[in-house]
Short mmCIF file of C-alpha atoms in Angstrom, two decimals:
data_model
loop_
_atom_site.label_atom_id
_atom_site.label_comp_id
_atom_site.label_asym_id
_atom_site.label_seq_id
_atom_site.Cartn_x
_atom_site.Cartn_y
_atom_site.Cartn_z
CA UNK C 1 23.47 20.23 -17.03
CA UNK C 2 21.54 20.75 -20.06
CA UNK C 3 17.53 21.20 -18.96
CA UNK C 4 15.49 18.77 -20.65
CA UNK C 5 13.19 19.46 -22.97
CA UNK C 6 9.10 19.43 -22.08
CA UNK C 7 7.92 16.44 -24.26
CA UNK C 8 4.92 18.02 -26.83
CA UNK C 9 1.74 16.21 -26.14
CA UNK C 10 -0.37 13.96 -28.66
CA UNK C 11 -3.78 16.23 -29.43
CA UNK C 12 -6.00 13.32 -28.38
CA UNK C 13 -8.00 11.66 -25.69
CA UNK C 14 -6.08 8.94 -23.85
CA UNK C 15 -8.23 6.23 -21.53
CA UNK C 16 -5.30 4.52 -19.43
CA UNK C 17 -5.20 2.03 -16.54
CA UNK C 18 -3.16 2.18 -14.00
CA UNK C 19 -1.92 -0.27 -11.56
CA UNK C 20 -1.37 1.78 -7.92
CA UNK C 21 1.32 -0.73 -6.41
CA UNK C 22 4.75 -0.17 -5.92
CA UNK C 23 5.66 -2.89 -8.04
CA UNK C 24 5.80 -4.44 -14.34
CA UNK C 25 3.80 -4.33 -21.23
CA UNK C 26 4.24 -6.47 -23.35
CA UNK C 27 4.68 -5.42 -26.58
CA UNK C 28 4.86 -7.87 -29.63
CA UNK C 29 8.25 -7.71 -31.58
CA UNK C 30 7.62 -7.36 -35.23
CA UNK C 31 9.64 -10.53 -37.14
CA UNK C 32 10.73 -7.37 -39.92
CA UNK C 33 14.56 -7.55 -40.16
CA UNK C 34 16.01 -4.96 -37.77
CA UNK C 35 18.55 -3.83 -39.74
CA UNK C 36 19.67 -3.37 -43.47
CA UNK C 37 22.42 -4.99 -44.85
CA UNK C 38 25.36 -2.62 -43.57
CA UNK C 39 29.15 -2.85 -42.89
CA UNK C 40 29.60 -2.98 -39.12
CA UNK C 41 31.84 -0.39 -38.77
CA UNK C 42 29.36 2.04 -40.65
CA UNK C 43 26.68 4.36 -39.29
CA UNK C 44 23.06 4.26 -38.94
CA UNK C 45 20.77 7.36 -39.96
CA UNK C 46 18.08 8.53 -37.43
CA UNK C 47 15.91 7.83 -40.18
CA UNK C 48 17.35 3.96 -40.09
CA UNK C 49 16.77 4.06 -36.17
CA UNK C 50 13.83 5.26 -36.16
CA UNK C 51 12.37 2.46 -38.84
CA UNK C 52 14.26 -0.22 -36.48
CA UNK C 53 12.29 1.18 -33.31
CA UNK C 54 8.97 1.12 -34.97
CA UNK C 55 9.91 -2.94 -36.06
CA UNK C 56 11.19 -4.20 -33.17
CA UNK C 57 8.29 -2.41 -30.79
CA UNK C 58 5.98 -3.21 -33.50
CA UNK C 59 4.00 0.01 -33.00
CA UNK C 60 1.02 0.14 -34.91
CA UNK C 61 -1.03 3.45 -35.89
CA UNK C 62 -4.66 3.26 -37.19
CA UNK C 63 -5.43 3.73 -40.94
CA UNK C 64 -5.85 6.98 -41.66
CA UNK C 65 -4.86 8.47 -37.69
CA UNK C 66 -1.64 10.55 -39.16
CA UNK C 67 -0.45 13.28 -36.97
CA UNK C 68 0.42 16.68 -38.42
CA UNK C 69 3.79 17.30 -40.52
CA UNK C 70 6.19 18.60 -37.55
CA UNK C 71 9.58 18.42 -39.75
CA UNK C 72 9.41 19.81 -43.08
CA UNK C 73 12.31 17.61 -43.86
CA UNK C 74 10.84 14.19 -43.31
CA UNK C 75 8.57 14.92 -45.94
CA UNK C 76 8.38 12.46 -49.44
CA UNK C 77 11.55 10.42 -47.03
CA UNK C 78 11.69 7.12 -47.11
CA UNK C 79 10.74 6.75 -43.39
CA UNK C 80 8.13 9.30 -43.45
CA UNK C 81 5.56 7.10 -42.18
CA UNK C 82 7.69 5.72 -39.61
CA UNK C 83 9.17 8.48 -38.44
CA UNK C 84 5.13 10.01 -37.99
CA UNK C 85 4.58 6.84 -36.46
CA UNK C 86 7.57 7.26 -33.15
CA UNK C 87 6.15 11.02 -33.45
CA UNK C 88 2.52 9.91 -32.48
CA UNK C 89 4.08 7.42 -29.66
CA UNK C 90 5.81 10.69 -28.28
CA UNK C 91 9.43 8.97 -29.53
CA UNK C 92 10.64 11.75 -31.12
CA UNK C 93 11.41 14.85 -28.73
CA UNK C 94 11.82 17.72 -31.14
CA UNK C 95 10.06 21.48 -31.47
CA UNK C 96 7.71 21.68 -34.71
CA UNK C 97 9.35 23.61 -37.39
CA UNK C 98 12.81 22.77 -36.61
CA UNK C 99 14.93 19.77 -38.88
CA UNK C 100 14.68 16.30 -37.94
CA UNK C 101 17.88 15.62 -40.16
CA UNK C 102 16.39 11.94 -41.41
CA UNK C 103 19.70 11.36 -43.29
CA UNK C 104 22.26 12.67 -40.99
CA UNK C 105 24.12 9.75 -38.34
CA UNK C 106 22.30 9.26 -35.06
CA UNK C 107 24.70 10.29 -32.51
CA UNK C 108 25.02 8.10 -29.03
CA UNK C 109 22.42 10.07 -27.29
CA UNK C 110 19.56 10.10 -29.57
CA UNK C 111 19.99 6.26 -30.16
CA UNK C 112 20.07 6.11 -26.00
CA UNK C 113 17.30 8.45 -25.34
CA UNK C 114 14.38 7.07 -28.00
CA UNK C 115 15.52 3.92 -27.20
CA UNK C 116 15.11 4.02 -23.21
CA UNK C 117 11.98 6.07 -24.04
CA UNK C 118 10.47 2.99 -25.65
CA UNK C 119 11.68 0.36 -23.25
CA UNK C 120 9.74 2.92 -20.33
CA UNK C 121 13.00 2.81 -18.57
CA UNK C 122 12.25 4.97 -14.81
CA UNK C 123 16.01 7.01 -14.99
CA UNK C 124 14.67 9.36 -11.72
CA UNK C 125 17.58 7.34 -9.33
CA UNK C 126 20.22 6.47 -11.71
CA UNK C 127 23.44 7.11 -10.64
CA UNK C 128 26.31 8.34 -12.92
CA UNK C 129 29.32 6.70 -13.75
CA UNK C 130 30.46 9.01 -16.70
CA UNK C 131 32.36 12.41 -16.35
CA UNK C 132 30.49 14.39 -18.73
CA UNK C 133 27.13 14.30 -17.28
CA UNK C 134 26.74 18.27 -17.23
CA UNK C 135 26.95 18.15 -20.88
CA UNK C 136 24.75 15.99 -21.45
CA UNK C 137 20.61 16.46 -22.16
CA UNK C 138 19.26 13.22 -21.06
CA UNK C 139 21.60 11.62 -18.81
CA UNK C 140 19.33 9.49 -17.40
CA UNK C 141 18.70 7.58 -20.42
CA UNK C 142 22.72 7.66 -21.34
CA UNK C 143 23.39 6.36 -17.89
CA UNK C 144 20.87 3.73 -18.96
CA UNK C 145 22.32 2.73 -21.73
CA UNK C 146 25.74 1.95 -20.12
CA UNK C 147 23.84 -0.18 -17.29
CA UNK C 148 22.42 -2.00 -19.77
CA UNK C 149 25.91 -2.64 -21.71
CA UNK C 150 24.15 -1.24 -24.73
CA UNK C 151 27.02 1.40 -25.15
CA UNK C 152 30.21 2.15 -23.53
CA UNK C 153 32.00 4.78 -21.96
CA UNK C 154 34.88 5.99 -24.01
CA UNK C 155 37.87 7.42 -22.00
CA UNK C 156 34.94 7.97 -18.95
CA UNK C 157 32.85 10.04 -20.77
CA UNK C 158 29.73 9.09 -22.65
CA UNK C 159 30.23 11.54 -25.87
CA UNK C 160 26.85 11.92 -26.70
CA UNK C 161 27.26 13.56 -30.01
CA UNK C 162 29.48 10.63 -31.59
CA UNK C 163 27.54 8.36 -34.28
CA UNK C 164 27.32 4.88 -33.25
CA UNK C 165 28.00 2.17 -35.73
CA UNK C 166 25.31 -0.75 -37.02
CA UNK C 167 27.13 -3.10 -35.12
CA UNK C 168 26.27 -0.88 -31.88
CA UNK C 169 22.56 -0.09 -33.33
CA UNK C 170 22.09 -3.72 -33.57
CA UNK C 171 23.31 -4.76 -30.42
CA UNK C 172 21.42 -2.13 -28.53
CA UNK C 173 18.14 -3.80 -30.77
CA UNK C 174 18.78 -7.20 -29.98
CA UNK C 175 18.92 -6.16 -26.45
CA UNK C 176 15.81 -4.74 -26.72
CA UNK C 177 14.00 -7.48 -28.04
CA UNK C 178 15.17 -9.95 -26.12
CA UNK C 179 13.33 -8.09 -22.54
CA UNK C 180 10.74 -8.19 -24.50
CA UNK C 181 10.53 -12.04 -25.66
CA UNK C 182 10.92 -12.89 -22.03
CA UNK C 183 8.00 -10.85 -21.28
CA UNK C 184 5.66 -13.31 -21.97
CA UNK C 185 3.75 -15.41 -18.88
CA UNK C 186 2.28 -18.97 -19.10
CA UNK C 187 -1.12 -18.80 -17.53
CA UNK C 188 -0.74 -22.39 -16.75
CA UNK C 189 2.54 -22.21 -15.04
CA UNK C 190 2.96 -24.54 -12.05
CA UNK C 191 4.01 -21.63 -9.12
CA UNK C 192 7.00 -22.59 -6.88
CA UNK C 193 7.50 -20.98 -3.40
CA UNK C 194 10.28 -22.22 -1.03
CA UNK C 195 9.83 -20.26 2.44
CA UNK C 196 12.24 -20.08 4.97
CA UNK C 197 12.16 -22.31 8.04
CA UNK C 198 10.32 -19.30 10.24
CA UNK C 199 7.70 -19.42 7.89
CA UNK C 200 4.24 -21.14 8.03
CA UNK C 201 2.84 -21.62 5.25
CA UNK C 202 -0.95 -21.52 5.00
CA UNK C 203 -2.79 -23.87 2.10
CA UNK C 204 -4.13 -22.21 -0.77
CA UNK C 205 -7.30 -23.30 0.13
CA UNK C 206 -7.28 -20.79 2.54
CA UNK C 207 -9.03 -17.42 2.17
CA UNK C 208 -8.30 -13.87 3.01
CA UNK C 209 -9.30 -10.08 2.55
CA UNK C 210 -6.98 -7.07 3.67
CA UNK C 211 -9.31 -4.84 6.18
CA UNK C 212 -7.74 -1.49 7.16
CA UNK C 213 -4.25 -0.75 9.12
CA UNK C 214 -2.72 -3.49 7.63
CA UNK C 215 -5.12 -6.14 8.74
CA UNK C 216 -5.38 -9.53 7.60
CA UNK C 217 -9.37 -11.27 7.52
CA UNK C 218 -8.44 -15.17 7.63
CA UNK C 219 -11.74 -17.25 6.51
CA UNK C 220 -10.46 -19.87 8.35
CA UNK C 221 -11.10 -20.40 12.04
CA UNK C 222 -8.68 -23.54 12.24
CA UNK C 223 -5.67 -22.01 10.95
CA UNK C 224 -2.91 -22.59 13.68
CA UNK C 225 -1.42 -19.24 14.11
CA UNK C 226 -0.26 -17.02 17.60
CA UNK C 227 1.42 -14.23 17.45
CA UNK C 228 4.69 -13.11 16.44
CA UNK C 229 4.38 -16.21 14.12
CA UNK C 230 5.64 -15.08 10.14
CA UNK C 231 3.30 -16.95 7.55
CA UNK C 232 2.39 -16.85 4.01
CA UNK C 233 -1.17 -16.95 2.14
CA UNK C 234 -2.11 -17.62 -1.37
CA UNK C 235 -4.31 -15.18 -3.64
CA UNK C 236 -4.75 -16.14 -7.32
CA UNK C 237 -0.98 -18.21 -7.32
CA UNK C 238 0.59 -15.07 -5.74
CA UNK C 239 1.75 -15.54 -1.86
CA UNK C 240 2.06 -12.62 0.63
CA UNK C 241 4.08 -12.78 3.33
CA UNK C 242 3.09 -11.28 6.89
CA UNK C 243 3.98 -11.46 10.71
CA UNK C 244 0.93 -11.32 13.05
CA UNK C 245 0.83 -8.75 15.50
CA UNK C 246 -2.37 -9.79 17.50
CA UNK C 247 -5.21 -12.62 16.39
CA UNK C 248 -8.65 -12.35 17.12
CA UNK C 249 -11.71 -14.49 16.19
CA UNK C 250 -14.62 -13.23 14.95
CA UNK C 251 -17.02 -15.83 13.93
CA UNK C 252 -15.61 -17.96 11.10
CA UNK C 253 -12.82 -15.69 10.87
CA UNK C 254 -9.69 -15.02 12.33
CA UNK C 255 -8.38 -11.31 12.30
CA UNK C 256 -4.92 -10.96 12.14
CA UNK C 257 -3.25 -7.18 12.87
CA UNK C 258 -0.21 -8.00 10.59
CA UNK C 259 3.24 -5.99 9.13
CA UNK C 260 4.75 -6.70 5.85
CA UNK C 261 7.39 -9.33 5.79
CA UNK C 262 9.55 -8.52 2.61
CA UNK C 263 10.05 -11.04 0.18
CA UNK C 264 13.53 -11.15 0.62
CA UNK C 265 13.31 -12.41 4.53
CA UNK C 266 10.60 -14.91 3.70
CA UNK C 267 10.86 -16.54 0.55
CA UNK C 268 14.15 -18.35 -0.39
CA UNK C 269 13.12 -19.33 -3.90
CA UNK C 270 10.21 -18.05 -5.99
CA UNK C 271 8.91 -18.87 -9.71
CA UNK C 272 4.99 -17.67 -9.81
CA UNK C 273 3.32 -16.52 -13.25
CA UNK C 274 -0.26 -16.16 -14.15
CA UNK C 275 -3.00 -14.33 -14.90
CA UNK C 276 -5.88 -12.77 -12.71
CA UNK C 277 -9.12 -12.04 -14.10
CA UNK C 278 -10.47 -8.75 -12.34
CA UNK C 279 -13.91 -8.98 -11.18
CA UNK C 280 -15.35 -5.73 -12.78
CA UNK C 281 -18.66 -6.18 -10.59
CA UNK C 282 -15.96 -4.90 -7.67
CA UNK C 283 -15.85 -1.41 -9.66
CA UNK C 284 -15.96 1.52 -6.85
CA UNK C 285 -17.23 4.49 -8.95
CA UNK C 286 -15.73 8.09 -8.22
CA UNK C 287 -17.41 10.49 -6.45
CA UNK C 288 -19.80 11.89 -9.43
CA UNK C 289 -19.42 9.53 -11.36
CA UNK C 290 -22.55 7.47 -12.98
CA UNK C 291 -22.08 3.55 -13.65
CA UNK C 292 -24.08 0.70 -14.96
CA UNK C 293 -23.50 -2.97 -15.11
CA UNK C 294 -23.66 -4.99 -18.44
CA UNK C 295 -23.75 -8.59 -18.01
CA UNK C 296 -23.38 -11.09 -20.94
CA UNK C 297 -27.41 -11.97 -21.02
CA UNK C 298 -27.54 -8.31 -21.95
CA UNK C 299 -29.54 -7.42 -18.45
CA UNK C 300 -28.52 -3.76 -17.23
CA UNK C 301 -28.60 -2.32 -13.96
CA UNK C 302 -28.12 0.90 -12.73
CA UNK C 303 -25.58 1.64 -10.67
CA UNK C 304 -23.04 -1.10 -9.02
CA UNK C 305 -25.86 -2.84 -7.04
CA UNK C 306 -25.31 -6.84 -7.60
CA UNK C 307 -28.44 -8.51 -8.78
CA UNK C 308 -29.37 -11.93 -7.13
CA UNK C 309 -28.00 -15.52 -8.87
CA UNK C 310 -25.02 -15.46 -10.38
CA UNK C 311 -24.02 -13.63 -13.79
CA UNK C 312 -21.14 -12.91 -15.67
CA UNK C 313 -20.66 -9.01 -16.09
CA UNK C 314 -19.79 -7.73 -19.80
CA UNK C 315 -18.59 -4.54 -18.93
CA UNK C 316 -19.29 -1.46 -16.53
CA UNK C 317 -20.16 1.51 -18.03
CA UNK C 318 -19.72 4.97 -16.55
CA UNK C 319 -20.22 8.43 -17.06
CA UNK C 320 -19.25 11.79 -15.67
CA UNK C 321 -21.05 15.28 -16.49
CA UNK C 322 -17.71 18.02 -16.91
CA UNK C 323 -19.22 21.55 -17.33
CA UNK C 324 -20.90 21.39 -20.10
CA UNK C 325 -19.05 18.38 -21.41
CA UNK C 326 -19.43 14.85 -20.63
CA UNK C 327 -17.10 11.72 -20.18
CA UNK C 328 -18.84 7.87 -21.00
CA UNK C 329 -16.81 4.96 -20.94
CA UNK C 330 -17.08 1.06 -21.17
CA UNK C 331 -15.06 -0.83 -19.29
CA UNK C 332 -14.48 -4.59 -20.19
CA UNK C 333 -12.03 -7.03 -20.18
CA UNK C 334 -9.32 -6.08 -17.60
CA UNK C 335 -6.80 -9.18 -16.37
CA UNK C 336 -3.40 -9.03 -14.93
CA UNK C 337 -0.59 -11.08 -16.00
CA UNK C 338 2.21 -11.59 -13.21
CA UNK C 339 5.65 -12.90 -12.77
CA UNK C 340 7.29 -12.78 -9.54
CA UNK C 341 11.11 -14.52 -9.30
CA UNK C 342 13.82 -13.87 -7.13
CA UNK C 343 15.28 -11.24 -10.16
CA UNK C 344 12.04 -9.14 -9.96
CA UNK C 345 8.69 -9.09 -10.93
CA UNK C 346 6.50 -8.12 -13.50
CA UNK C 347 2.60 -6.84 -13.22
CA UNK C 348 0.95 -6.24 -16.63
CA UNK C 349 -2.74 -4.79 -16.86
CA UNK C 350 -4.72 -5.40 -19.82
CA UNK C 351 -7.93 -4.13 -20.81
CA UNK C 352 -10.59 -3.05 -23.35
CA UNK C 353 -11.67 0.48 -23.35
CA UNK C 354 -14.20 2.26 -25.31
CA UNK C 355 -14.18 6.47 -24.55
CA UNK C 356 -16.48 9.00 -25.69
CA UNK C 357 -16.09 12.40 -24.76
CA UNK C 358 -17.30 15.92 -25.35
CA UNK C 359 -15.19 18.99 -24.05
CA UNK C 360 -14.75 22.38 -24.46
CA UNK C 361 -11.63 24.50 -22.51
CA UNK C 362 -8.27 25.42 -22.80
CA UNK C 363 -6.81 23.11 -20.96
CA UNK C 364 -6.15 19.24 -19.73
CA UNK C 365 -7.76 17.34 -17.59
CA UNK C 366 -7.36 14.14 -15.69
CA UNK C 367 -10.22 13.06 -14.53
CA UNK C 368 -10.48 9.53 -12.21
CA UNK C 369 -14.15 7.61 -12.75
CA UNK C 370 -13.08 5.11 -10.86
CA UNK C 371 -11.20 1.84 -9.04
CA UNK C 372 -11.32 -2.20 -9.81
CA UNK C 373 -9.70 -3.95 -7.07
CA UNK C 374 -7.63 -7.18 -8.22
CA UNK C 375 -7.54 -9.88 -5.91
CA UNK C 376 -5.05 -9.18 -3.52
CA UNK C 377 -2.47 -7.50 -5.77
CA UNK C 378 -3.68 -3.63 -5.11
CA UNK C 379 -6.36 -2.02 -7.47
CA UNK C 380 -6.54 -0.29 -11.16
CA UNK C 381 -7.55 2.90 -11.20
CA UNK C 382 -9.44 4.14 -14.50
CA UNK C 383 -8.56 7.73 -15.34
CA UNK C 384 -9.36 9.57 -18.76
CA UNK C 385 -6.72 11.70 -19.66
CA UNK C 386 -8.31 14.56 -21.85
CA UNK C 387 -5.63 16.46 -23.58
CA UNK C 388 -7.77 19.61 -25.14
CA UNK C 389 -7.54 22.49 -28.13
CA UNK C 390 -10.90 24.52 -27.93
CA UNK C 391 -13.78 22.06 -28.09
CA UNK C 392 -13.58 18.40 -29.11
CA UNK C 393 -15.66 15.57 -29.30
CA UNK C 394 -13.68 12.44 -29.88
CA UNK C 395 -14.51 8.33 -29.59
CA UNK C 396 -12.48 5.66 -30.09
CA UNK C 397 -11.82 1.86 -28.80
CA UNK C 398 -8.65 0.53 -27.70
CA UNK C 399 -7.00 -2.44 -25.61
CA UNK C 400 -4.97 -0.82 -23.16
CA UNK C 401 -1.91 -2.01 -21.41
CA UNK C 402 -0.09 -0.62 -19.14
CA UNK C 403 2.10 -1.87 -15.78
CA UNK C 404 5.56 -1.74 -14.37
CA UNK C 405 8.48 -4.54 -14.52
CA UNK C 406 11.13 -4.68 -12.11
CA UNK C 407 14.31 -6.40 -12.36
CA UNK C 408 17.55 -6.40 -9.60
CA UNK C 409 20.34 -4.19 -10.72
CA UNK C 410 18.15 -2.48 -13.43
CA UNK C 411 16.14 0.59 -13.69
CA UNK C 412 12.08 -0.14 -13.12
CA UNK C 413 10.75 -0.61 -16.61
CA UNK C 414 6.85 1.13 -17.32
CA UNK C 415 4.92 -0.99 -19.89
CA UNK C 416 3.02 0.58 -22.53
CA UNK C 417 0.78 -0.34 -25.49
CA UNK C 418 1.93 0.99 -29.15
CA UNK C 419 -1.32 0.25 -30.92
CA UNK C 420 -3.09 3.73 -31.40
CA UNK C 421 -6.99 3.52 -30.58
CA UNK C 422 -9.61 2.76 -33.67
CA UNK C 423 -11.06 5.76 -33.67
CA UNK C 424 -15.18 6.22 -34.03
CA UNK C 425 -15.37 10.00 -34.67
CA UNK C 426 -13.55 12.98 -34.26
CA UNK C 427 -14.28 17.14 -34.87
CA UNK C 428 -12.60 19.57 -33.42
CA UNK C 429 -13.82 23.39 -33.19
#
């Protein structure tokens, strides 16, 4: 087998969000024709392709953000800017210096590679089905692209180097877009659960918080529960399922020892979508790291002590001293949109972040400032990723999405934004 090739990172600073769950972004689909008017049996260039990714992913750089020339041969192209564009994104997995080849046919796996890049297909635990895998240099995403019906095998090979047609590119693009039109989620969606007879089913009324060792905090002293009994509670639309181990009362409460009950033993039927509004006055700084509450009167305070009455919070903002470098960072705006079915489900985090950052080294760092728990889903944690060359100092703002989409019989799908950051300011030494 062919080894990969190491993906060449964007020279930037990156502020993501990630959901930790073991659980799936939307991205808008440009209403630019996908394809020019071709023959069907004729080829597509990889200049073509590339244009038709950056439509139908609709990815977006900032005016004036262009990342350096890698292919000499793109250059005065037709698709230069498009082709700079899937190069920024980290589409395009090719050494500087060497020929992209805009002109010549894309071949089966380059069409299958960029394109299962883009979707954030997870190819780890594919399993193959063609007889030429060792030949191959992705066969994760070519394995992929069978699953998904986007290409066939021919004779039981996949034949990675032979051009596929318009009719093929435009199949494989329709494909595409149509996961991502049913991406969307009604906030206003009426949830359905059906349980199974076992199950008792607590009203949504009903409160709860997860303590440690898989315990279950019931608010609700009159719940009728004993134990071995499998039941199901409601946080934000979304139900979890649970069988209790051991019930104590405590006050108002009831505390439930609990295991997981999977979905597929409790639920019969499920259609649940929404959105949950993260409380950012839950933030947990890191260890080191500084933060400060904004709420929408404009009061500040210090660290993530609550202040008395009740107040919407703006934003947190944090900070982190790094040698002689410093990370800052507001935080604002972070919901998650949700859609659980019997098929799968989706989780979706969205969120405003605005990075500064001042660093001087020779290499990256990841460096956590911090956790937002959401509801009962799990918790984001904020990370800046700080990709450096010498000594920066870079700003910029950007609504970040990221989150993971799972569907039965498919590979997980990671969500991603493709609208580069606005940037404020940027020098490097």
């Amino acid at each position: 087998m062919k080894q990969k090739k190491k993906r060449r990172k964007v020279q930037a600073i990156l502020m993501i969000l990630v959901m930790l769950m073991s659980v799936s972004v939307l991205q808008g689909v440009s209403g630019k024709r996908l394809l020019s008017a071709r023959a069907a049996g004729e080829s597509v260039t990889r200049g073509e392709w590339i244009h038709n990714l950056v439509s139908t992913f609709d990815m977006k750089m900032e005016e004036g953000l262009v990342p350096d020339t890698y292919y000499p041969d793109i250059v005065g192209m037709t698709y230069y800017s498009d082709i700079q564009t899937a190069i920024y994104f980290g589409v395009v997995d090719l050494e500087a210096g060497e020929s992209f080849e805009p002109d010549a046919a894309v071949d089966r796996e380059f069409a299958a590679h960029t394109l299962s890049f883009c979707m954030g297909y997870d190819t780890s635990d594919v399993t193959y089905t063609m007889d030429d895998e060792a030949d191959l240099t992705y066969p994760g995403d070519d394995q992929t692209a069978v699953d998904m019906g986007w290409l066939a095998l021919q004779d039981g090979k996949f034949a990675p180097s032979q051009e596929i047609t318009t009719t093929e590119s435009q199949n494989m693009l329709q494909s595409a877009k149509k996961v991502l039109d049913a991406s969307g989620v009604d906030e206003n969606h009426e949830n359905v659960y059906k349980f199974a007879d076992n199950v008792i089913e607590l009203p949504e009324s009903v409160t709860f918080d997860k303590g440690e060792d898989g315990q279950i905090i019931v608010h609700d002293t009159s719940v009728e529960l004993k134990e071995g009994d499998v039941f199901a509670v409601y946080s934000d639309g979304i139900a979890y399922t649970y069988k209790a181990l051991s019930i104590t009362k405590e006050g108002n409460d009831l505390i439930i020892n609990t295991e997981k009950v999977m979905y597929d033993d409790a639920v019969e039927t499920v259609d649940a979508e929404g959105v949950i509004d993260a409380d950012l006055a839950d933030f947990i700084p890191a260890e080191g790291v500084d933060a400060e509450v904004e709420y929408e009167d404009q009061t500040t305070v210090k660290g993530m002590r609550k202040i008395s009455g009740i107040k919407s919070v703006k934003s947190i903002n944090v900070s982190k001293s790094i040698g002689a470098g410093t990370v800052t960072c507001s935080i604002s705006d972070i919901t998650v949109d949700y859609r659980i079915d019997k098929n799968g489900y989706r989780f979706a985090v969205y969120g405003k972040v605005d990075p500064s950052f001042t660093f001087s080294g020779k290499k990256d760092l990841v460096i956590t400032l911090g956790t937002i728990p959401v509801a009962q889903v799990g918790k984001i944690e904020v990370k800046a990723v700080c990709s450096a060359k010498g000594s920066a100092t870079v700003g910029f703002t950007t609504n970040a999405v990221v989150g993971v989409e799972q569907k039965v019989g498919h590979a997980p799908r990671h969500l991603a934004n493709y609208t580069s950051p606005q940037w404020r300011f940027s020098a490097k030494a």
